[in-house]
Each structure stands twice: as structure tokens, then as C-alpha cells.
Amino acid sequence: MSDSQPLFKRVAVIGLGLIGGSLAAAIRRNGLAGTVIGVDKRHEEPALGKQLGVIDEVAGSVEEAVTGADLVVLAVPVKATRDVLQKIRPVLSPDAILTDVGSTKTSFVNDVKAVFGELPANVIPGHPIAGSEKSGIRAANPELFANHKVILTPGDVVPEAQVRKLSALWEGCGATVLTMSVAYHDEVLAATSHLPHLIAFSLVDTLAGEDENLDIFRYAAGGFRDFTRIAASDPVMWHDIFLSNKDAVLRVIDHFSRDLDRLRSAIADQDSATLLQVFSRAKAAREHFSKMLSGQAYVTKNPQKQVTFRVQPGGPITGDIRVPGDKSISHRSIMLGALADGITEVKGFLEGEDSLATLQAFRDMGVTIEGPNHGYVRIHGVGIRGLQAPRGPLYLGNSGTAMRLFSGLLAAQSFDSELTGDESLSKRPMGRVADPLRAMGAIIETAEGGKPPLKIRGGQALTGIHYDMPVASAQVKSCLLLAGLYADGLTSVTEPAPTRDHTERMLEGFGYHVHRDSATASVAGGGQLTATEIDVPADISSAAFFLVAASISPESDLILRHVGMNPTRMGVVTILRKMGADIEVLDERIIGGEPVADLRVRSAELSGIDIPEDQVPLAIDEFPVLFIAAACAKGRTVLRGAEELRVKESDRIQVMADGLEALGVETTVTQDGIVIDGGQPIGQGRVNSHGDHRIAMAFSVASLRAGGEIEITDCANVATSFPGFVELACKTGLKVESDGPEGADE
Ligand code: S3P
């Protein structure tokens, strides 16, 4: 900024409290304006501001400050806004931007309209979501907005360029800018900021009024202190905020009061189920707050999710490890446990973001779920008809499995629902489930092209159908079988090739019969599920990274414990063995209806092969790392019949080919597969994983045979299926470092 023109020539900041002062200081610190001029009705503040270096110049009046300014920032108490606007109006240049920093936007807009007669095109209401319980210019802090959000609520008539200019100012102060409507802003803030302040003020006041107040305050521990910190905020400011956002605040107070009353009754009636349900739902929501909510509605981008892996050549791969629980089985354990009668206990549950999204969604539908605690989960089943309407859309993060299976289940409920997901999930095809569900009588709306969000109308009576699946998809099959539990008559699905059968096995485990006749699975509607115990095996899809790693890295010898060996998931083992891998299966056993074994894998010379097409659905998630095995093998590997890979979390054929190319490995991409000539040297370089967890982990494995460092970008989603990947990989001999924030891979 310093070698070119500053963004604004002259910024007038009216009101030099904490926010006005901090913004002035941040603008100066970051060279965003030629001059920052300040004015405040408390005469000593501007002088102090100049002395502290917060502003460049002191104005004697609002009129003097505004004259000649190209940006005017109103940072006065909400209730003083109208008077100040009267003074601004005659001297405000038509080209200047007028903005504010108040916590309520409807009242600001009403004040502007009252004074100007309309909402002029140069007015952009704003609200930085930053602050502290401190007040006054002495507390001004140029860092106050760094890594905070600023909401702008421009009307339709505001030129785009002006919004961009004001956004650039806030971004220059370190903030992230979001835009939304005035009404939505006020609703959101009433719930997330105004209500908590009201409760804090009220609680402290109530306790301070008690006779024993001294003792209460003396003995008040961390909880009281944490909870009530904001009760030390500026009373006048908050008085103004509540009165000016009256309608939205009253709505949220009513809602809260109803919920508080319900808790009161639950305590009075010794109603443990309700108490446990509310507390465990709240605990989970709080714990997964930033992860789960960051993808929602009004937050479009999450810069904190940028995670990069840097991987050095490493190896050999040795040790004795257990990878996290199977993702497919974890999802299903929550779904069927929730619909069962009784309490289902799950061990080995995958605490990854995808299965946690499923868990949270069932909590949102009124199911009490304890845990997860080191993979242990207790689900208080509500029975097949016991789900309740969620309060809002169910956010399913990155998980295609969740969205497709939920659609079947929700199509049959008495309530409406909406399913949303992150950027990747929002691009994935849902017509493949919506179409056959519609044939059963469901009413489902998708976005254009059959993409999410899915809006599902409740209260429809479903009728069983027979469906010949055009693609081999366990998700589609499972979706229809789940809908079939509620449908009148028989629902049967024929698959063109075998796909994973966890839904069928687990339904049987819950006492619900699934009829199997070669390629067709059928259920009759109207039955019940009975709670059971589930021991989730380690995920073969996560083990696959280590099967390849130990195969391609010389001198390796690794044991993988308790790996799920379901025959419909064995493609990766079959393909690797065909390529010459040395994989030994030890101690095969059946646990909870699923085959499990320990695997020992040692380094081997791999050779390229024509991958048998019947193995494609059986190894559908393992191809990214199989491509790495192919690149390290002698000779040519050819994959055909795998166009499904193009609609996974990313286009896995293209993204893998691009990543290999970035490392100097040429491949030939076809519509339904790829040709890889093994033995080309793998170089160093940077690979974009496109937010696809399996691509990120596959290239981490490639490092074992690379000439130098591989940098892999956009890796946060590794946490969807494999929490703790970096740590476990390092334990075996890979040299991966993650430079992102914790959370991606804790
Ligand atoms: C899954 C089925 C597969 C797989 C996905 C999980 C499941 O998808 O890719 O990761 O749990 O049913 P498709 O069945 O759509 O191929």
C-alpha cells in the first residue's frame, strides 16, 4: 500500500471509543488513508487520540471532520446516531462512503432514512464482530480486527466498487468481510451476541442481589468468571443495542425462555432423558462449533482451514499400528442406533469430521448420543418413528455418504428437512438418490443439476419399488433400503456389480431381515430395529495408505491391527497382491458380523497390471493411493470402468494425474480411467489436493519414492476420514509435517 496511493484520502472517524479508536489506529498502522481525522463529543478524547498516535488530526466539530472526507465512519453510540447524521448531511460529499460500526443495522438504516429521506447509494452499514469489555480510546488497539469478521449490509443500490473499496479497508486491517442483508444480520446478532450479553448482565445482577452475594462472588470459580466476563461491558452501549434491535431480541429471548423452562421442568420432574439430551447435544455443538458451523450459511470461506503438508522422502515403514475406525460402518452405526429401540453401544467409532457430522445431525433430530470418547459412543435409540424435526438445515460437511443415506431416511419422516454440505459436497450428484426416491413417492427438491442442497418434504407415504441401479453404488443402495424400512411393501435394489454391504449386515445385526438374492437386496417395510453392540473395525480405506507405503518403501515391515476385511472392500488387497505386494492376512475373525484380521505388509517389487474391472467398486476409495503404487511399479498399469472416480470428493482421475504431473510423472487420462507407466522418477514439487482427503494422503505416501520435498496444499479435509494421520504416519517412518492449525489433524 505504501508505494501507491492510499485507499482513502481522508477518513473521518466520528466517535473515538474502543471501536472508532481501534479502527483509526488500524487504518494508520496499515497506511490505508492519507489522513485520519477524529472527533468526539468528549473533548479530551481526540486530543488524547492524537497524543497516543491513534489519529493524525483533531477536528473541532463533526462538520469540520466530514468536510472533504472520502470515508466517514460513524462510531458513536447507537442512540446518538440520528443527531450526528443531521450534522453530517449538509457537508457529506456525494462521492464519499458513509459507514458505521454499530451492532444493529435496522436502526442505523432507519436513522439514515429519517435524516436523508432515503437510503443514499453511498451508505454501507457495517459491523465489526470484534470488541472487548474494555472501552474508551485508551483501550484502542490496531490489532483488534485482525482475524475477526466484519459484516457489511449494503443495499441493492450501492455500487459494487464502493463495497469492494470498503471491504478492502477492513481487509487491510486484518479482518474477513462478509455481506448479508440488514434483517438477517440483526437476527443473527440477536442470537449470537445480544442474548448472551443479556443473560450475563441478568445473571450477575441476580447473584449480586442475593444476601450471600459476597460469598457467591468470593467462591465463584472459573465457570462464573468465564460465563460473565461480558457483564462488564458498557451499560449505555448495550442499553442502546437492546432497544434498537428490539424485535429480533424479543424473538430470541422468547425462544430461550421456552427452552429454559423446559430444562426447569426436566429437573423438577427428574427427567434424565431430556437433561442428558440437551446437555450432550450442547456439549457436542460447542466442541465442534468452529468445524461444523464454519461451513454454514453466512460464513462462506474459512481461511483457518488452510492446511499444507510438507513431506520429505522417508522410510522404511515399520511398526505395529491400528488406523481409525471404518467410516462407512461408523456412519451406519449412528443411523441405525438412533432408529433402534434401546441403547446401542459402539466401540472403535471414527471420530472424523464426516461421521461426527452424522452424529451431530441425529442429535439435531432429538437423539441423545453420549460420546464419542476414545471411540466409545452410546446412542439412546428413539425407535423407527421417533426422530424429531431439526431446527434448521442439517449440515453434513464433506460427506456424500451422509447426504445420500440421510435422503432415504428423511424422505420417509413426518417433518420437512434440508440437507446441506461444504463446497465439495455441494457439487456432487444427488439425482441418483432423488430420482428413485421420487419413484417411491418422496418429494425432494435439489438445486440445479441435481446438486445439494436437498429439500425434502415430510409426511409422504412411500411405496416399495424395485430399482435396477445404473451405477454400482453402495450409497444409493443403502439410501433406498433405509427408505424401504418405512415403505409400504417390498423395496428391492439390484446392483450391476457388488458394492459394500455394511448396511445389509448391520440391519441384520439390529434384527431387521434383509433378503439377498444374488445381486438383489430387499427389505419389507414396517419392522423394528433392536439396539445392539457394534465393534467398528479399522478402516481398510485408511489402512490402504500404509499397505502401499510399506510396499513401495525398501526394508519395510508393518503390522496393521483389527482391519475390516469385508469381501466387498477387498479390492485394494486383491489389486496390490496382483501387482506383487507381500500382504499376509493373520488371525482372521468375525466381530459383530464383519470379518476382521491383522495384516502384515513388507516391501516388494510391484509390477504394473490391467486392473480387473470387477475390482473397481471393491476398491473405489483406494484408487488415489493405488495410482501411487502404479507409479512406483515396473511397467504399465491400466484402469478402466472407473468414471465414478470423477464424482468423488474431487475428480480423482484428473486431480491425481495433475498431481503426478507436477512431480514429473506423465500419465494418460481417459474418460473412465488412466494409464500409468511406472518407474518414471518422482520428483519434488507442489501438489494441490483440491480439498480431497484421500488425494492428500496418497501424495504423502508418494514422498517415500520422491527425489525431494512434496508440498501438498488444501489438506484440512484429511480430518474427515483420518484424524491423527500425520502423527500415525510419522510413527511408521513417513516424514510429514502439517503447517495448518490444529483441528485439521489433531
Ligand atoms: C460408501 C460408498 C462408496 C464410497 C464412499 C462410502 C458408503 O460410495 O466411495 O466413500 O459408505 O456407502 P458409492 O457407493 O457411491 O460408490
Short mmCIF file of N, CA, C and O in Angstrom, two decimals, residues 302-310 353 687-692 696 711-719 725-726 736-746:
data_model
loop_
_atom_site.label_atom_id
_atom_site.label_comp_id
_atom_site.label_asym_id
_atom_site.label_seq_id
_atom_site.Cartn_x
_atom_site.Cartn_y
_atom_site.Cartn_z
N ASN A 302 -13.50 -20.32 5.05
CA ASN A 302 -12.86 -20.46 6.34
C ASN A 302 -11.35 -20.47 6.15
O ASN A 302 -10.76 -21.50 5.90
N PRO A 303 -10.74 -19.27 6.25
CA PRO A 303 -9.31 -19.20 5.97
C PRO A 303 -8.51 -20.05 6.94
O PRO A 303 -7.41 -20.49 6.65
N GLN A 304 -9.10 -20.32 8.13
CA GLN A 304 -8.35 -21.12 9.10
C GLN A 304 -8.23 -22.56 8.65
O GLN A 304 -7.52 -23.35 9.23
N LYS A 305 -8.98 -22.92 7.60
CA LYS A 305 -8.94 -24.32 7.17
C LYS A 305 -7.79 -24.59 6.21
O LYS A 305 -7.69 -25.67 5.67
N GLN A 306 -6.97 -23.62 5.94
CA GLN A 306 -5.86 -23.87 5.02
C GLN A 306 -4.77 -24.67 5.71
O GLN A 306 -4.16 -24.20 6.65
N VAL A 307 -4.58 -25.89 5.27
CA VAL A 307 -3.56 -26.75 5.87
C VAL A 307 -2.68 -27.26 4.74
O VAL A 307 -3.18 -27.71 3.71
N THR A 308 -1.39 -27.17 4.94
CA THR A 308 -0.44 -27.68 3.94
C THR A 308 0.41 -28.77 4.58
O THR A 308 0.83 -28.64 5.73
N PHE A 309 0.60 -29.85 3.85
CA PHE A 309 1.53 -30.90 4.30
C PHE A 309 2.86 -30.69 3.56
O PHE A 309 2.86 -30.43 2.36
N ARG A 310 3.94 -30.82 4.29
CA ARG A 310 5.27 -30.87 3.66
C ARG A 310 5.85 -32.23 3.98
O ARG A 310 5.97 -32.58 5.16
N GLU A 353 -14.42 -35.93 10.90
CA GLU A 353 -15.47 -34.91 10.72
C GLU A 353 -16.70 -35.45 10.02
O GLU A 353 -17.82 -35.03 10.30
N VAL A 687 1.78 -30.08 -4.95
CA VAL A 687 0.59 -30.76 -5.44
C VAL A 687 -0.63 -30.15 -4.77
O VAL A 687 -0.62 -29.97 -3.55
N ASN A 688 -1.66 -29.88 -5.56
CA ASN A 688 -2.90 -29.37 -4.97
C ASN A 688 -3.85 -30.54 -4.75
O ASN A 688 -4.24 -31.21 -5.71
N SER A 689 -4.23 -30.78 -3.51
CA SER A 689 -5.12 -31.93 -3.23
C SER A 689 -6.59 -31.59 -3.48
O SER A 689 -7.44 -32.45 -3.34
N HIS A 690 -6.87 -30.34 -3.80
CA HIS A 690 -8.26 -29.89 -4.04
C HIS A 690 -9.19 -30.26 -2.89
O HIS A 690 -10.35 -30.64 -3.10
N GLY A 691 -8.68 -30.21 -1.69
CA GLY A 691 -9.53 -30.46 -0.52
C GLY A 691 -9.97 -31.91 -0.42
O GLY A 691 -10.89 -32.22 0.35
N ASP A 692 -9.35 -32.80 -1.16
CA ASP A 692 -9.76 -34.21 -1.13
C ASP A 692 -8.81 -34.98 -0.21
O ASP A 692 -7.61 -35.13 -0.50
N ALA A 696 -4.68 -36.05 -0.64
CA ALA A 696 -3.63 -35.51 0.24
C ALA A 696 -2.82 -36.65 0.84
O ALA A 696 -1.58 -36.60 0.87
N GLU A 711 5.17 -30.72 -1.44
CA GLU A 711 4.29 -29.83 -0.67
C GLU A 711 2.87 -30.10 -1.15
O GLU A 711 2.61 -30.05 -2.35
N ILE A 712 1.99 -30.41 -0.23
CA ILE A 712 0.61 -30.75 -0.62
C ILE A 712 -0.32 -29.72 0.01
O ILE A 712 -0.34 -29.57 1.24
N THR A 713 -1.06 -29.01 -0.83
CA THR A 713 -1.91 -27.94 -0.30
C THR A 713 -3.36 -28.42 -0.12
O THR A 713 -3.76 -29.42 -0.70
N ASP A 714 -4.10 -27.64 0.70
CA ASP A 714 -5.55 -27.86 0.89
C ASP A 714 -5.85 -29.21 1.55
O ASP A 714 -6.70 -29.97 1.09
N CYS A 715 -5.15 -29.48 2.65
CA CYS A 715 -5.20 -30.81 3.28
C CYS A 715 -6.12 -30.90 4.49
O CYS A 715 -6.15 -31.94 5.16
N ALA A 716 -6.85 -29.82 4.82
CA ALA A 716 -7.62 -29.85 6.07
C ALA A 716 -8.60 -31.02 6.12
O ALA A 716 -8.89 -31.56 7.19
N ASN A 717 -9.11 -31.43 4.95
CA ASN A 717 -10.13 -32.47 4.96
C ASN A 717 -9.62 -33.86 5.28
O ASN A 717 -10.41 -34.81 5.38
N VAL A 718 -8.32 -33.99 5.47
CA VAL A 718 -7.80 -35.28 5.96
C VAL A 718 -8.54 -35.64 7.26
O VAL A 718 -8.80 -36.80 7.54
N ALA A 719 -8.92 -34.60 8.00
CA ALA A 719 -9.63 -34.84 9.27
C ALA A 719 -11.04 -35.41 9.06
O ALA A 719 -11.68 -35.82 10.01
N PHE A 725 -3.76 -38.54 11.21
CA PHE A 725 -2.96 -39.15 10.14
C PHE A 725 -1.49 -38.78 10.24
O PHE A 725 -0.61 -39.65 10.16
N VAL A 726 -1.22 -37.49 10.42
CA VAL A 726 0.18 -37.04 10.39
C VAL A 726 0.99 -37.74 11.48
O VAL A 726 2.07 -38.28 11.23
N VAL A 736 6.12 -36.46 7.48
CA VAL A 736 5.08 -35.48 7.12
C VAL A 736 5.02 -34.41 8.20
O VAL A 736 4.99 -34.73 9.39
N GLU A 737 4.97 -33.17 7.74
CA GLU A 737 4.72 -32.07 8.68
C GLU A 737 3.50 -31.33 8.19
O GLU A 737 3.37 -31.09 6.99
N SER A 738 2.62 -30.98 9.14
CA SER A 738 1.43 -30.23 8.76
C SER A 738 1.61 -28.83 9.28
O SER A 738 1.87 -28.64 10.47
N ASP A 739 1.48 -27.81 8.41
CA ASP A 739 1.69 -26.46 8.94
C ASP A 739 0.37 -25.73 9.14
O ASP A 739 0.35 -24.53 9.31
N GLY A 740 -0.72 -26.46 9.14
CA GLY A 740 -2.00 -25.80 9.37
C GLY A 740 -2.30 -25.72 10.84
O GLY A 740 -1.52 -26.19 11.67
N PRO A 741 -3.45 -25.14 11.17
CA PRO A 741 -3.83 -25.03 12.57
C PRO A 741 -4.23 -26.39 13.12
O PRO A 741 -4.55 -27.28 12.35
N GLU A 742 -4.19 -26.55 14.41
CA GLU A 742 -4.71 -27.79 14.98
C GLU A 742 -6.18 -27.85 14.60
O GLU A 742 -6.80 -26.86 14.27
N GLY A 743 -6.73 -29.01 14.65
CA GLY A 743 -8.13 -29.12 14.24
C GLY A 743 -8.20 -29.92 12.98
O GLY A 743 -9.03 -30.79 12.82
N ALA A 744 -7.24 -29.67 12.08
CA ALA A 744 -7.26 -30.44 10.85
C ALA A 744 -6.80 -31.84 11.13
O ALA A 744 -7.22 -32.79 10.51
N ASP A 745 -5.96 -31.96 12.05
CA ASP A 745 -5.31 -33.25 12.17
C ASP A 745 -4.96 -33.54 13.61
O ASP A 745 -3.92 -34.10 13.90
N GLU A 746 -5.79 -33.12 14.52
CA GLU A 746 -5.41 -33.32 15.90
C GLU A 746 -5.56 -34.77 16.29
O GLU A 746 -6.22 -35.53 15.61
#
